[in-house]
Coordinates of C-alpha atoms in Angstrom, one line a residue:
Chain A
D7 CA 0.0 0.1 0.0
A8 CA 1.4 3.6 -0.5
G9 CA 1.7 5.4 2.1
I10 CA 3.8 5.8 5.1
T11 CA 3.3 3.7 7.8
Q12 CA 4.6 3.2 11.4
S13 CA 5.0 0.3 13.5
P14 CA 4.3 -1.0 16.4
R15 CA 1.0 1.0 16.8
Y16 CA 1.4 0.4 20.2
K17 CA 4.1 -0.3 22.6
I18 CA 4.7 -0.8 26.5
T19 CA 8.3 -1.3 27.2
E20 CA 10.0 -1.0 30.8
T21 CA 12.8 1.6 32.0
G22 CA 16.0 0.8 30.6
R23 CA 15.2 -1.4 28.1
Q24 CA 16.2 -0.3 24.1
V25 CA 13.2 0.0 21.9
T26 CA 12.7 0.9 17.8
L27 CA 10.3 2.6 16.1
M28 CA 9.9 1.9 12.7
C29 CA 8.8 4.4 10.0
H30 CA 8.1 3.0 6.0
Q31 CA 7.5 5.6 3.7
T32 CA 6.8 4.3 -0.6
W33 CA 6.9 7.8 -2.5
S34 CA 10.4 8.0 -1.8
H35 CA 10.1 11.0 -0.5
S36 CA 13.8 13.1 0.5
Y37 CA 12.7 14.3 3.9
M38 CA 12.0 12.1 6.8
F39 CA 11.1 13.8 10.1
W40 CA 10.5 11.9 13.8
Y41 CA 8.1 13.9 16.3
R42 CA 6.7 13.4 19.6
Q43 CA 3.7 14.8 21.3
D44 CA 2.9 14.8 24.9
L45 CA -0.7 14.5 25.7
G46 CA -2.2 18.2 25.3
H47 CA 0.5 19.4 23.3
G48 CA 2.1 20.4 20.3
L49 CA 4.5 18.3 18.3
R50 CA 8.0 18.7 18.9
L51 CA 10.9 17.5 16.3
I52 CA 13.5 14.7 17.7
Y53 CA 15.6 14.0 14.6
Y54 CA 15.1 14.5 10.8
S55 CA 16.5 13.4 7.6
A56 CA 17.3 15.3 4.3
A57 CA 18.0 11.5 2.4
A58 CA 19.6 8.6 3.1
D59 CA 22.6 8.4 5.2
I60 CA 21.8 12.2 6.2
T61 CA 20.7 13.0 9.3
D62 CA 20.1 15.7 12.2
K63 CA 19.1 16.5 15.1
G64 CA 15.6 18.6 16.1
E65 CA 14.7 20.0 19.3
V66 CA 14.3 17.1 21.1
P67 CA 17.0 14.8 20.3
D68 CA 18.6 13.2 23.4
G69 CA 17.7 9.9 24.1
Y70 CA 17.1 9.0 20.6
V71 CA 19.1 7.4 17.8
V72 CA 18.0 7.4 14.4
S73 CA 19.5 6.0 11.0
R74 CA 18.6 6.0 7.5
S75 CA 20.7 3.4 5.3
K76 CA 17.5 3.3 2.9
T77 CA 15.4 6.4 1.4
E78 CA 12.2 4.8 2.4
N79 CA 13.2 3.9 6.1
F80 CA 13.9 5.7 9.0
P81 CA 13.4 3.7 12.6
L82 CA 14.1 5.7 16.0
T83 CA 15.5 3.7 18.7
L84 CA 15.9 4.6 22.2
E85 CA 18.5 3.2 23.8
S86 CA 17.6 2.7 27.1
A87 CA 14.4 4.5 27.5
T88 CA 13.0 6.5 30.1
R89 CA 9.6 7.5 31.5
S90 CA 9.6 10.5 30.5
Q91 CA 9.8 9.1 27.2
T92 CA 6.2 7.6 27.3
S93 CA 4.5 9.9 24.6
V94 CA 2.9 9.7 20.9
Y95 CA 5.7 9.3 18.0
F96 CA 4.6 10.3 14.4
C97 CA 6.6 10.0 11.6
A98 CA 6.6 11.9 8.5
S99 CA 7.9 12.6 4.9
S100 CA 7.8 15.5 2.7
D101 CA 9.9 15.7 -0.4
I102 CA 11.5 19.3 -2.4
A103 CA 9.4 21.2 -5.0
S104 CA 11.2 22.6 -7.9
S105 CA 11.1 25.9 -6.2
G106 CA 13.5 24.8 -3.4
M107 CA 10.2 24.7 -0.7
N108 CA 9.4 21.5 1.5
T109 CA 6.3 20.4 0.1
E110 CA 3.4 18.9 2.4
A111 CA 4.6 17.1 5.0
F112 CA 2.5 13.2 5.1
F113 CA 2.3 11.6 8.6
G114 CA 2.0 8.0 9.5
Q115 CA -0.8 7.0 12.4
G116 CA 1.6 7.4 15.0
T117 CA 3.1 5.2 17.5
R118 CA 1.7 5.2 21.3
L119 CA 4.7 4.3 23.4
T120 CA 4.6 3.7 27.5
V121 CA 7.3 3.2 29.5
V122 CA 6.9 1.6 32.9
Chain B
L20 CA 12.9 29.7 10.9
A21 CA 10.1 32.4 12.0
K22 CA 8.4 32.1 14.8
T23 CA 4.1 32.5 15.5
T24 CA 1.8 32.9 17.8
Q25 CA -1.6 32.0 17.9
P26 CA -4.9 32.0 20.3
I27 CA -4.7 28.5 22.2
S28 CA -8.0 27.9 21.9
M29 CA -11.0 28.8 20.0
D30 CA -15.1 28.3 20.2
S31 CA -17.5 28.6 17.9
Y32 CA -20.8 27.0 16.3
E33 CA -21.5 25.0 13.6
G34 CA -22.5 26.6 10.6
Q35 CA -20.0 30.0 11.6
E36 CA -17.1 30.9 9.5
V37 CA -14.2 30.3 11.1
N38 CA -10.9 32.7 11.3
I39 CA -7.6 31.8 13.1
T40 CA -5.1 34.7 13.1
C41 CA -1.6 33.8 13.1
S42 CA 1.4 36.1 14.1
H43 CA 4.5 35.9 11.9
N44 CA 6.7 39.4 12.9
N45 CA 9.9 38.2 11.5
I46 CA 8.6 36.8 8.5
A47 CA 11.5 36.3 5.7
T48 CA 11.4 37.3 2.4
N49 CA 11.8 33.6 1.3
D50 CA 9.5 32.0 3.6
Y51 CA 6.1 30.5 2.9
I52 CA 2.7 30.4 5.2
T53 CA 1.5 27.0 5.8
W54 CA -1.2 25.7 7.8
Y55 CA -1.7 22.1 9.1
Q56 CA -4.9 20.3 10.7
Q57 CA -4.9 17.9 13.5
F58 CA -7.6 15.3 15.1
P59 CA -7.5 13.5 17.9
S60 CA -5.6 10.7 18.2
Q61 CA -4.2 11.2 14.5
G62 CA -1.3 12.7 12.4
P63 CA -1.3 16.2 11.0
R64 CA -2.5 16.9 7.4
F65 CA -1.4 19.5 5.5
I66 CA -4.7 22.3 4.7
I67 CA -3.0 24.9 2.5
Q68 CA -0.4 27.2 1.7
G69 CA 0.4 31.0 1.0
Y70 CA 2.9 32.9 -0.1
K71 CA 1.2 36.6 0.1
T72 CA -2.7 38.1 -0.7
K73 CA -5.5 35.0 -0.4
V74 CA -4.8 31.6 -1.3
T75 CA -8.2 29.4 -1.2
N76 CA -8.5 25.8 -1.9
E77 CA -11.6 23.4 -1.4
V78 CA -11.0 23.1 2.6
A79 CA -10.0 26.7 3.6
S80 CA -9.1 30.2 2.2
L81 CA -5.5 31.6 3.7
F82 CA -5.4 35.7 3.8
I83 CA -2.0 37.1 4.1
P84 CA -1.7 40.8 4.4
A85 CA 0.9 42.8 2.4
D86 CA 3.4 43.4 5.4
R87 CA 3.0 39.5 6.0
K88 CA 3.7 39.5 9.4
S89 CA 0.3 38.1 10.2
S90 CA -1.8 35.5 8.5
T91 CA -5.4 34.2 8.7
L92 CA -6.8 30.7 8.5
S93 CA -11.1 31.0 7.4
L94 CA -12.8 28.1 7.3
P95 CA -16.3 28.7 6.1
R96 CA -19.5 26.9 7.6
V97 CA -17.7 24.9 10.6
S98 CA -19.1 21.2 11.8
L99 CA -18.9 19.6 14.5
S100 CA -15.9 17.8 12.4
D101 CA -13.6 20.7 12.4
T102 CA -12.9 19.9 15.6
A103 CA -9.3 19.7 15.6
V104 CA -5.8 21.3 16.4
Y105 CA -4.8 24.1 13.5
Y106 CA -1.0 25.2 13.7
C107 CA 0.5 28.0 11.6
L108 CA 4.2 26.6 10.0
V109 CA 6.6 29.6 8.6
G110 CA 8.8 28.4 6.3
G111 CA 11.1 29.1 3.3
I112 CA 13.4 27.6 0.9
G113 CA 16.0 25.8 2.2
D114 CA 14.2 25.1 5.2
D115 CA 15.1 21.3 6.4
K116 CA 13.5 21.3 9.2
I117 CA 9.3 21.6 9.9
I118 CA 8.6 23.1 13.5
F119 CA 5.3 22.8 15.0
G120 CA 4.2 25.5 17.6
K121 CA 1.6 24.7 20.0
G122 CA -1.7 25.1 17.5
T123 CA -5.0 26.5 18.1
R124 CA -7.5 24.3 19.8
L125 CA -10.7 24.4 17.8
H126 CA -14.0 23.8 19.7
I127 CA -16.8 23.7 17.6
L128 CA -20.2 23.5 19.4
P129 CA -23.8 22.2 18.1

């Protein structure tokens, strides 16, 4: 199916464990993004990637690791999960128009992560 | 990236036109203004984008005055299903990041 998909949709993990959230897009968009959204708040950018093998920090990168070996995948890893990382995580992708602007971003369904 | 300021929340009634204003005083010459909509338990969805004057699509209109220091998203004849959070973003050519502010929580009443 075309689009952007995240897995898992729900995850409960224990403090200190490593957990990886997956994101896959089928459009071959250049850009991919990871956001977290805490209850009742806006989205905060964790990491983003402009192309395969190019990643950069966003607003709240501490405690997270990303990689992008293939254009279509952008996994987010919490190396040692903490309770403060309990949140809803959204992945998104966008492309660059001929104008040089980022085109609209398409978001996945989100992953609800609970760290106990 | 230009900082944006929007009302935290707004209430309106079904059938009314709703206008949400966003301030972006330090908008740069090559910046565009983009609005997203987010329903509960879903990711944001692009609504509209503009540079100056007025842009209209099937969902909304975007009004941008000549000085571009603010913009207004207009939703015609809202329904209960328009209850959502609306985000105003400002960014331009060469901006890699897409940064969201706190948004405006719009609540439509019957």
